[in-house]
mmCIF file of C-alpha atoms in Angstrom:
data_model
loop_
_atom_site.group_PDB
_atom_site.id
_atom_site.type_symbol
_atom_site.label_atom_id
_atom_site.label_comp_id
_atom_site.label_asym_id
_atom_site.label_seq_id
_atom_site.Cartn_x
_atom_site.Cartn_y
_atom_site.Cartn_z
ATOM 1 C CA UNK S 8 42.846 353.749 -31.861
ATOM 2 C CA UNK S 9 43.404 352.529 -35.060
ATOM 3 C CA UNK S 10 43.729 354.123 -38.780
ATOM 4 C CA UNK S 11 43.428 351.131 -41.725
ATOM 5 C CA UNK S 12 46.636 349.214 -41.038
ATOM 6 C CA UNK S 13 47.217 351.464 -37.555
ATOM 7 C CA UNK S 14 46.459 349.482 -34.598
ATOM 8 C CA UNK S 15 47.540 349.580 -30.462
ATOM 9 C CA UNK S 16 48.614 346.792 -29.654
ATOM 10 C CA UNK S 17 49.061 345.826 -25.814
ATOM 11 C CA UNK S 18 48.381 341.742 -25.607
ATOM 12 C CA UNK S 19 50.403 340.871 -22.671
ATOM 13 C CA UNK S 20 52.924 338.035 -23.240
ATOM 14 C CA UNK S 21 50.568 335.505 -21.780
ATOM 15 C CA UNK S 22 47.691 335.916 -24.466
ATOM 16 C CA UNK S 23 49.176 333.954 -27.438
ATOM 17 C CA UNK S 24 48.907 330.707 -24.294
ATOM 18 C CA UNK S 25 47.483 327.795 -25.184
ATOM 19 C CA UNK S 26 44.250 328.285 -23.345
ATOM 20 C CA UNK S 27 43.222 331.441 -25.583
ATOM 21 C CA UNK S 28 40.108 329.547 -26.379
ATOM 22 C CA UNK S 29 40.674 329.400 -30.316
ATOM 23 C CA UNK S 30 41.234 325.876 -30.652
ATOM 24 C CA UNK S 31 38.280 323.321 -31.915
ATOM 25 C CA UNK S 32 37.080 321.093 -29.219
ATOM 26 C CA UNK S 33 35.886 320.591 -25.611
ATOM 27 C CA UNK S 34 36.814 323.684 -23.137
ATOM 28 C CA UNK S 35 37.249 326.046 -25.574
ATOM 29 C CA UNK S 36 35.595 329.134 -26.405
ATOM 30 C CA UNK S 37 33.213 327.415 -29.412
ATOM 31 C CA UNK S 38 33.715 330.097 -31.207
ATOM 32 C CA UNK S 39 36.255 328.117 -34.389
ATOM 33 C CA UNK S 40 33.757 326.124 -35.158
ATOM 34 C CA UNK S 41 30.572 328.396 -34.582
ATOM 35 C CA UNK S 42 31.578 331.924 -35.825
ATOM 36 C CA UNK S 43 32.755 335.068 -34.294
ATOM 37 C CA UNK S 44 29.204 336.579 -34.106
ATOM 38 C CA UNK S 45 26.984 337.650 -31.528
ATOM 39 C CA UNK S 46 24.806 334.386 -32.003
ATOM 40 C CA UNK S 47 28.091 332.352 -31.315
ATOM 41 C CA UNK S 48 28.696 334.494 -28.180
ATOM 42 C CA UNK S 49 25.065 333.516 -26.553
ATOM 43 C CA UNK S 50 26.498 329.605 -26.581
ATOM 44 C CA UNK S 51 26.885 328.209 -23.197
ATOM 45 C CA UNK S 52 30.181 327.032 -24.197
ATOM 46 C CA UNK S 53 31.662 330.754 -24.819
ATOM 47 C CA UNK S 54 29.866 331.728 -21.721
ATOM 48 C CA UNK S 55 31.754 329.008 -20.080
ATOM 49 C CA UNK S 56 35.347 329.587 -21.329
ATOM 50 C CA UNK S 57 34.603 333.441 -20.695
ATOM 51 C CA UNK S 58 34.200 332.898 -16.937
ATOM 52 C CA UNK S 59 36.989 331.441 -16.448
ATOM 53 C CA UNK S 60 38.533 334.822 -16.600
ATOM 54 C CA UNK S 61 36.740 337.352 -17.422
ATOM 55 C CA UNK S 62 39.707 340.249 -17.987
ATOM 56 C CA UNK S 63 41.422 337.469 -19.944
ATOM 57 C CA UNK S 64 38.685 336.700 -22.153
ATOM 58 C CA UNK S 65 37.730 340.381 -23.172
ATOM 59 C CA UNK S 66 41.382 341.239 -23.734
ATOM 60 C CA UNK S 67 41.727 337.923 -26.291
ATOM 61 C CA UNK S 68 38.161 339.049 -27.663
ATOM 62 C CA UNK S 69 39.639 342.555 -28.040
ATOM 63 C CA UNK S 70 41.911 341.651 -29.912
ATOM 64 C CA UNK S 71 40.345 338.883 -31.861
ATOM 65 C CA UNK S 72 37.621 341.582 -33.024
ATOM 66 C CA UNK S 73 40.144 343.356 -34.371
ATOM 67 C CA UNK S 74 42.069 341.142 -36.543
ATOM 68 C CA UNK S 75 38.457 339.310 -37.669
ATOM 69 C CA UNK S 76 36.189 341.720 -37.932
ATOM 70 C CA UNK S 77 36.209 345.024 -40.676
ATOM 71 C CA UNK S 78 36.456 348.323 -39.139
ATOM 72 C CA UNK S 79 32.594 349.492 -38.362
ATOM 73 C CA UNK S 80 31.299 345.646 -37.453
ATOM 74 C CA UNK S 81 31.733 344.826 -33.639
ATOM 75 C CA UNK S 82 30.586 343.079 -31.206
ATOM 76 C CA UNK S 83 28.503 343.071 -27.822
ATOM 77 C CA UNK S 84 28.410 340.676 -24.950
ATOM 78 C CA UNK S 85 26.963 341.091 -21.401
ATOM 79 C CA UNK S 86 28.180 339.171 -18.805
ATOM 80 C CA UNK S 87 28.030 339.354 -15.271
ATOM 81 C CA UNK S 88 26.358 342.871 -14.738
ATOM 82 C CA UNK S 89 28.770 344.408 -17.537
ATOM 83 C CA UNK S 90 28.606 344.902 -21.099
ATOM 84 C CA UNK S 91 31.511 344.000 -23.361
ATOM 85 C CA UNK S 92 32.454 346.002 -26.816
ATOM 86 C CA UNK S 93 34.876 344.811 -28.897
ATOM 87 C CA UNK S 94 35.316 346.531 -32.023
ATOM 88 C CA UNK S 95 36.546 345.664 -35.786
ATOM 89 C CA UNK S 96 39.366 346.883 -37.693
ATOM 90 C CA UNK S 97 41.330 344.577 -40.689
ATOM 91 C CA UNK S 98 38.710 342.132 -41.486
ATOM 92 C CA UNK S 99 41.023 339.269 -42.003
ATOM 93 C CA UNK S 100 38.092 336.563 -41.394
ATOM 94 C CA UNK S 101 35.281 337.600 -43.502
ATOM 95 C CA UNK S 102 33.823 334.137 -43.466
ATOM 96 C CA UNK S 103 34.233 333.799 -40.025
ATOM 97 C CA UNK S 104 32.368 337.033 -39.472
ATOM 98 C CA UNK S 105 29.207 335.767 -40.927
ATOM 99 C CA UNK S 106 28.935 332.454 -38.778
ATOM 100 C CA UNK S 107 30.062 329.279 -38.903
ATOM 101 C CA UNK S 108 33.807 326.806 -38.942
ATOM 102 C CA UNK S 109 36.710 329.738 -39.677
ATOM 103 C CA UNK S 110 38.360 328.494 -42.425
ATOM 104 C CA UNK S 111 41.764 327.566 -42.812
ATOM 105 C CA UNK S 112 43.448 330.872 -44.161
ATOM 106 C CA UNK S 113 41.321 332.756 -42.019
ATOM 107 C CA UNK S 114 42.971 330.674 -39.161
ATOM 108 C CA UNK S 115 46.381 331.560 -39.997
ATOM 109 C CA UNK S 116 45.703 335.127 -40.566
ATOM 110 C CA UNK S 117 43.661 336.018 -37.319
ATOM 111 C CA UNK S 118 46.693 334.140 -35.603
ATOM 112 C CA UNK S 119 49.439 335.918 -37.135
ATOM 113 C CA UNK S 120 47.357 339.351 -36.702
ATOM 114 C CA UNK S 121 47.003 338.445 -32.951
ATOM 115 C CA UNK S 122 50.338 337.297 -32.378
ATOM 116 C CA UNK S 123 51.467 340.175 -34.213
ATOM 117 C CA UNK S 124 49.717 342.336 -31.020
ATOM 118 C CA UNK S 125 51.704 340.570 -28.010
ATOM 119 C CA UNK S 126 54.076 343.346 -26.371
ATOM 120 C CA UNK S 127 56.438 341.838 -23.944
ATOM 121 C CA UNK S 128 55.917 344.530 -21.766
ATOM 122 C CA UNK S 129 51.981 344.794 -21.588
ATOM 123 C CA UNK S 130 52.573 348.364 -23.138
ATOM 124 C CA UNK S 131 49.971 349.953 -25.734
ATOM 125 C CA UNK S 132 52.288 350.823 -28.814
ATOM 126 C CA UNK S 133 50.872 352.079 -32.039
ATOM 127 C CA UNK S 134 52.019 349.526 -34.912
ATOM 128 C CA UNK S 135 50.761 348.870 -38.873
ATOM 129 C CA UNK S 136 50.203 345.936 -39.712
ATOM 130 C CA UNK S 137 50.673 344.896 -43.494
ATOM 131 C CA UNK S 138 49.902 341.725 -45.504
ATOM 132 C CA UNK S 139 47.195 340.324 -47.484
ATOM 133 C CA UNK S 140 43.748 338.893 -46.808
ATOM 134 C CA UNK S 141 42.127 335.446 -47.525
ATOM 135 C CA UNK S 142 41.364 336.551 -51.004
ATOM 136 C CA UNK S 143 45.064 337.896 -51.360
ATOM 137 C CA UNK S 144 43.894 341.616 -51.596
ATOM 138 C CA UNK S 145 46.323 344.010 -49.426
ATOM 139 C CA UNK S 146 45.509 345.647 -46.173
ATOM 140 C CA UNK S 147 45.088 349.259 -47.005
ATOM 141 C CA UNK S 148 47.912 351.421 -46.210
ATOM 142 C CA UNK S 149 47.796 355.173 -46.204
ATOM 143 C CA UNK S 150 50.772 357.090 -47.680
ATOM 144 C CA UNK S 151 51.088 358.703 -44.051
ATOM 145 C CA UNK S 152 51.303 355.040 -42.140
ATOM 146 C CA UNK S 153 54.212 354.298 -44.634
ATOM 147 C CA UNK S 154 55.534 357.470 -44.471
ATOM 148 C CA UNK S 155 55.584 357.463 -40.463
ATOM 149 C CA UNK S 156 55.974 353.493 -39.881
ATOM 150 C CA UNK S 157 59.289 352.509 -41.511
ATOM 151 C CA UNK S 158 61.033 350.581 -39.043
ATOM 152 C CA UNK S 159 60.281 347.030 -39.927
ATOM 153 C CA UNK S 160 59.863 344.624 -36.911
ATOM 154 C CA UNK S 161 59.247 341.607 -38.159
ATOM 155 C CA UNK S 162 56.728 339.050 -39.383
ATOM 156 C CA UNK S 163 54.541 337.009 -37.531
ATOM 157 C CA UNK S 164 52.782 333.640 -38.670
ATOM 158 C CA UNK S 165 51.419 330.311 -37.285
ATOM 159 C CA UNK S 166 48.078 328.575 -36.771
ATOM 160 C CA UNK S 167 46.727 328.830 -32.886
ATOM 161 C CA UNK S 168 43.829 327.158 -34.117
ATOM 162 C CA UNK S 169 44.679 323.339 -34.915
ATOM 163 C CA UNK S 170 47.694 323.706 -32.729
ATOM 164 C CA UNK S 171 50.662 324.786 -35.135
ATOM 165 C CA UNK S 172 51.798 327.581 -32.488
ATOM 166 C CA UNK S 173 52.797 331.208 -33.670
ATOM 167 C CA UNK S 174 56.220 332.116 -35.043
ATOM 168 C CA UNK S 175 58.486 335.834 -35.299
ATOM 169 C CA UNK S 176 60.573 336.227 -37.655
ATOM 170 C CA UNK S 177 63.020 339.030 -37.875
ATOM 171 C CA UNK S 178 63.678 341.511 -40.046
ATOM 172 C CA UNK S 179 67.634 343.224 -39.921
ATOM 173 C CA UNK S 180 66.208 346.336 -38.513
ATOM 174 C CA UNK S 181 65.264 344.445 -35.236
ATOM 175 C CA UNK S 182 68.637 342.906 -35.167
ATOM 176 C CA UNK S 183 70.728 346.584 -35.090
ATOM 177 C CA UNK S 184 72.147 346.098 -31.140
ATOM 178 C CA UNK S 185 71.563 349.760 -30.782
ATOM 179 C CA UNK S 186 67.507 349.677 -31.575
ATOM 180 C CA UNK S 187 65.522 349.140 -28.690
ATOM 181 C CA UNK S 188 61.532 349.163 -28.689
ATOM 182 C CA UNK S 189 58.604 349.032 -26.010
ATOM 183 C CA UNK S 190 57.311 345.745 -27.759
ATOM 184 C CA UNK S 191 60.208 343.014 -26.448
ATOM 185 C CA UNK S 192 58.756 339.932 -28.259
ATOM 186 C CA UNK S 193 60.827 340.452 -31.499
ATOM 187 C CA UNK S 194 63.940 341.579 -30.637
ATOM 188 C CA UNK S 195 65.761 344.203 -28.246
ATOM 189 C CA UNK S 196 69.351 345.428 -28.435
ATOM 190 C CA UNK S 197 69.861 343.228 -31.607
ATOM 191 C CA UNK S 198 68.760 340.126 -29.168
ATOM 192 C CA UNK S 199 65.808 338.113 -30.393
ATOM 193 C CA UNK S 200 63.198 337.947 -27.478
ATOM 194 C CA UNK S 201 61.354 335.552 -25.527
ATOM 195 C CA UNK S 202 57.450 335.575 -25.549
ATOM 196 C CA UNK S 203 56.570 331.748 -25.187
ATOM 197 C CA UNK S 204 54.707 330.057 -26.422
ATOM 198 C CA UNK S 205 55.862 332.179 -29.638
ATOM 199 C CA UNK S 206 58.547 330.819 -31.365
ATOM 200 C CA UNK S 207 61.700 332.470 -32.749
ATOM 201 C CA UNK S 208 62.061 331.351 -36.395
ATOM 202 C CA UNK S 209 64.589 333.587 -37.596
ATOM 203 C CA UNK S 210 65.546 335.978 -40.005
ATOM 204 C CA UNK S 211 62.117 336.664 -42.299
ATOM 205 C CA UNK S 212 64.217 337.182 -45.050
ATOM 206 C CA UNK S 213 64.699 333.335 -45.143
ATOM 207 C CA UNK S 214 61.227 332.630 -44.125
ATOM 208 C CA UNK S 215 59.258 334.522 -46.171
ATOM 209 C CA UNK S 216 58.658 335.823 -49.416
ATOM 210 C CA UNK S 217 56.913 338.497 -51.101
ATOM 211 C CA UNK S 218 53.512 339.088 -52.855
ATOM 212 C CA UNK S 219 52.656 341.062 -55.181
ATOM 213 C CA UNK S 220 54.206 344.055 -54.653
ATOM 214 C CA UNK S 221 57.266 342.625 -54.394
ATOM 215 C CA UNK S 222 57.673 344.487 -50.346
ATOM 216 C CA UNK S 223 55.300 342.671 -48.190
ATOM 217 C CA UNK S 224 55.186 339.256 -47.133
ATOM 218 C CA UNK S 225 52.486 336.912 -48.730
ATOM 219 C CA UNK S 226 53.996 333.868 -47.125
ATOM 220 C CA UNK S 227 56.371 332.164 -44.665
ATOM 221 C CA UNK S 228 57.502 328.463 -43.721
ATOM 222 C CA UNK S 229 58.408 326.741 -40.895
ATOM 223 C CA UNK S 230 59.114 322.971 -40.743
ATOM 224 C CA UNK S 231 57.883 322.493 -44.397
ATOM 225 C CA UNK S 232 54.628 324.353 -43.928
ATOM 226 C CA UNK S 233 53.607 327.351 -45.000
ATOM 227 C CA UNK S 234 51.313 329.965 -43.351
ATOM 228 C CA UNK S 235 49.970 333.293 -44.202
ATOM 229 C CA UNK S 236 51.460 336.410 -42.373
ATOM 230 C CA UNK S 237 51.237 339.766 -41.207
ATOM 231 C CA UNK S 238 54.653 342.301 -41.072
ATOM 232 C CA UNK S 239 54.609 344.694 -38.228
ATOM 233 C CA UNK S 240 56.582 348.257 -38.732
ATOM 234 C CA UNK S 241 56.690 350.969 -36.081
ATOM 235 C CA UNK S 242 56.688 354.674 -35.809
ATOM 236 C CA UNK S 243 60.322 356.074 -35.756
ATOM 237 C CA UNK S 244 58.901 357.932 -32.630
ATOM 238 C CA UNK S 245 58.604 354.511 -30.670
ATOM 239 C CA UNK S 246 62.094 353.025 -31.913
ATOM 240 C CA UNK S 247 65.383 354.495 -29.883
ATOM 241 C CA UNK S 248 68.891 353.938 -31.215
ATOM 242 C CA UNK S 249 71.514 354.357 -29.240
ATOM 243 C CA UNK S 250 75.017 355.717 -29.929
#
């Protein structure tokens, strides 16, 4: 369920690992270097990395549809006696979607959107996710999404494509001891969390800066590089503060 920005999330903490299948090369998925189409799905070499584990794969595809593709494009695969749907949503890899090598800000944003998705908890929580595209247009967001997601999470970022890894870093909301959250991989109790292989990377304040609107993140570095992000907030309904 998803409206613009509005997405479940539910990526347990396993599926930012290093055998995802986004990387280029040998015993991956093909798909970085092919396209996330259904032309690049009929390859022996996704059909390959897909049977490795097949609830694996479709929850990484999931999710990978979702961050790539635009909201009314998805994508079919059978496999095995079943048929596989995975469905668009924030079109963050346009180029991507039309076949062919993902290119490099494309790479950064489909990892930050999919890191962005990991819940320590395998739960399904409804979060927005805000940023900016390859182009640097903003992701839409409805005056109801900001109106009912305020609580600021944090802001995700990385490259799982060449190898870079995937960062969080925090906003001050997520460091309040009395907020806790079913998501875990930011933050709980004011206590940064532990999703390996995502990194902690600290406040996003120091991280990050702003685009355009002078709010969301266009940007954040980590060991003199920069990537491209995505901020997560949640609904106030999903956030508890104790006494």
């Amino acid at each position: 369920m998803f409206t613009n920005g509005v997405f479940t999330n539910g990526v347990f903490t396993n599926g930012a690992r290093l055998n995802n299948g986004l990387a280029f090369g040998a015993g991956t998925s093909g798909l970085a270097a092919s396209g996330l189409t259904g032309s690049a799905l009929a390859q022996p070499a996704f059909a390959a990395w897909f049977d490795r584990d097949a609830g694996y794969s479709s929850m990484v595809m999931k999710y990978l549809a979702q961050c790539a593709l635009p909201a009314g494009q998805e994508l079919s695969y059978a496999r095995g006696g079943e048929t596989y749907t995975w469905r668009g949503g924030l079109g963050l890899a346009p180029q991507w979607a039309k076949g062919g090598t993902i290119p490099a800000a494309e790479q950064e944003l489909v990892s930050a959107c999919f890191a962005a998705h990991t819940n320590a908890f395998g739960k399904h929580v409804q979060i927005s996710v805000r940023g900016y595209g390859p182009s640097g247009e903003a992701i839409p967001v409805t005056a109801e999404e900001v109106a009912g997601w305020r609580f600021s999470e944090a802001t995700y970022f990385g490259n799982m494509f060449d190898g870079s890894g995937v960062y969080v870093a925090l906003s001050t909301d997520s460091l309040d001891p009395r907020v806790s959250t079913p998501r875990g991989c930011a933050a709980e109790r004011g206590i940064p969390g532990s999703c390996g292989p995502m990194v902690q990377a600290g406040l996003a304040a120091d991280r990050c800066r702003a685009g355009a609107d002078g709010v969301t993140h266009a940007s954040c570095s980590v060991n003199g590089r920069s990537f491209r992000p995505v901020q997560v907030f949640l609904n106030a309904a999903d956030v508890s503060i104790s006494e």
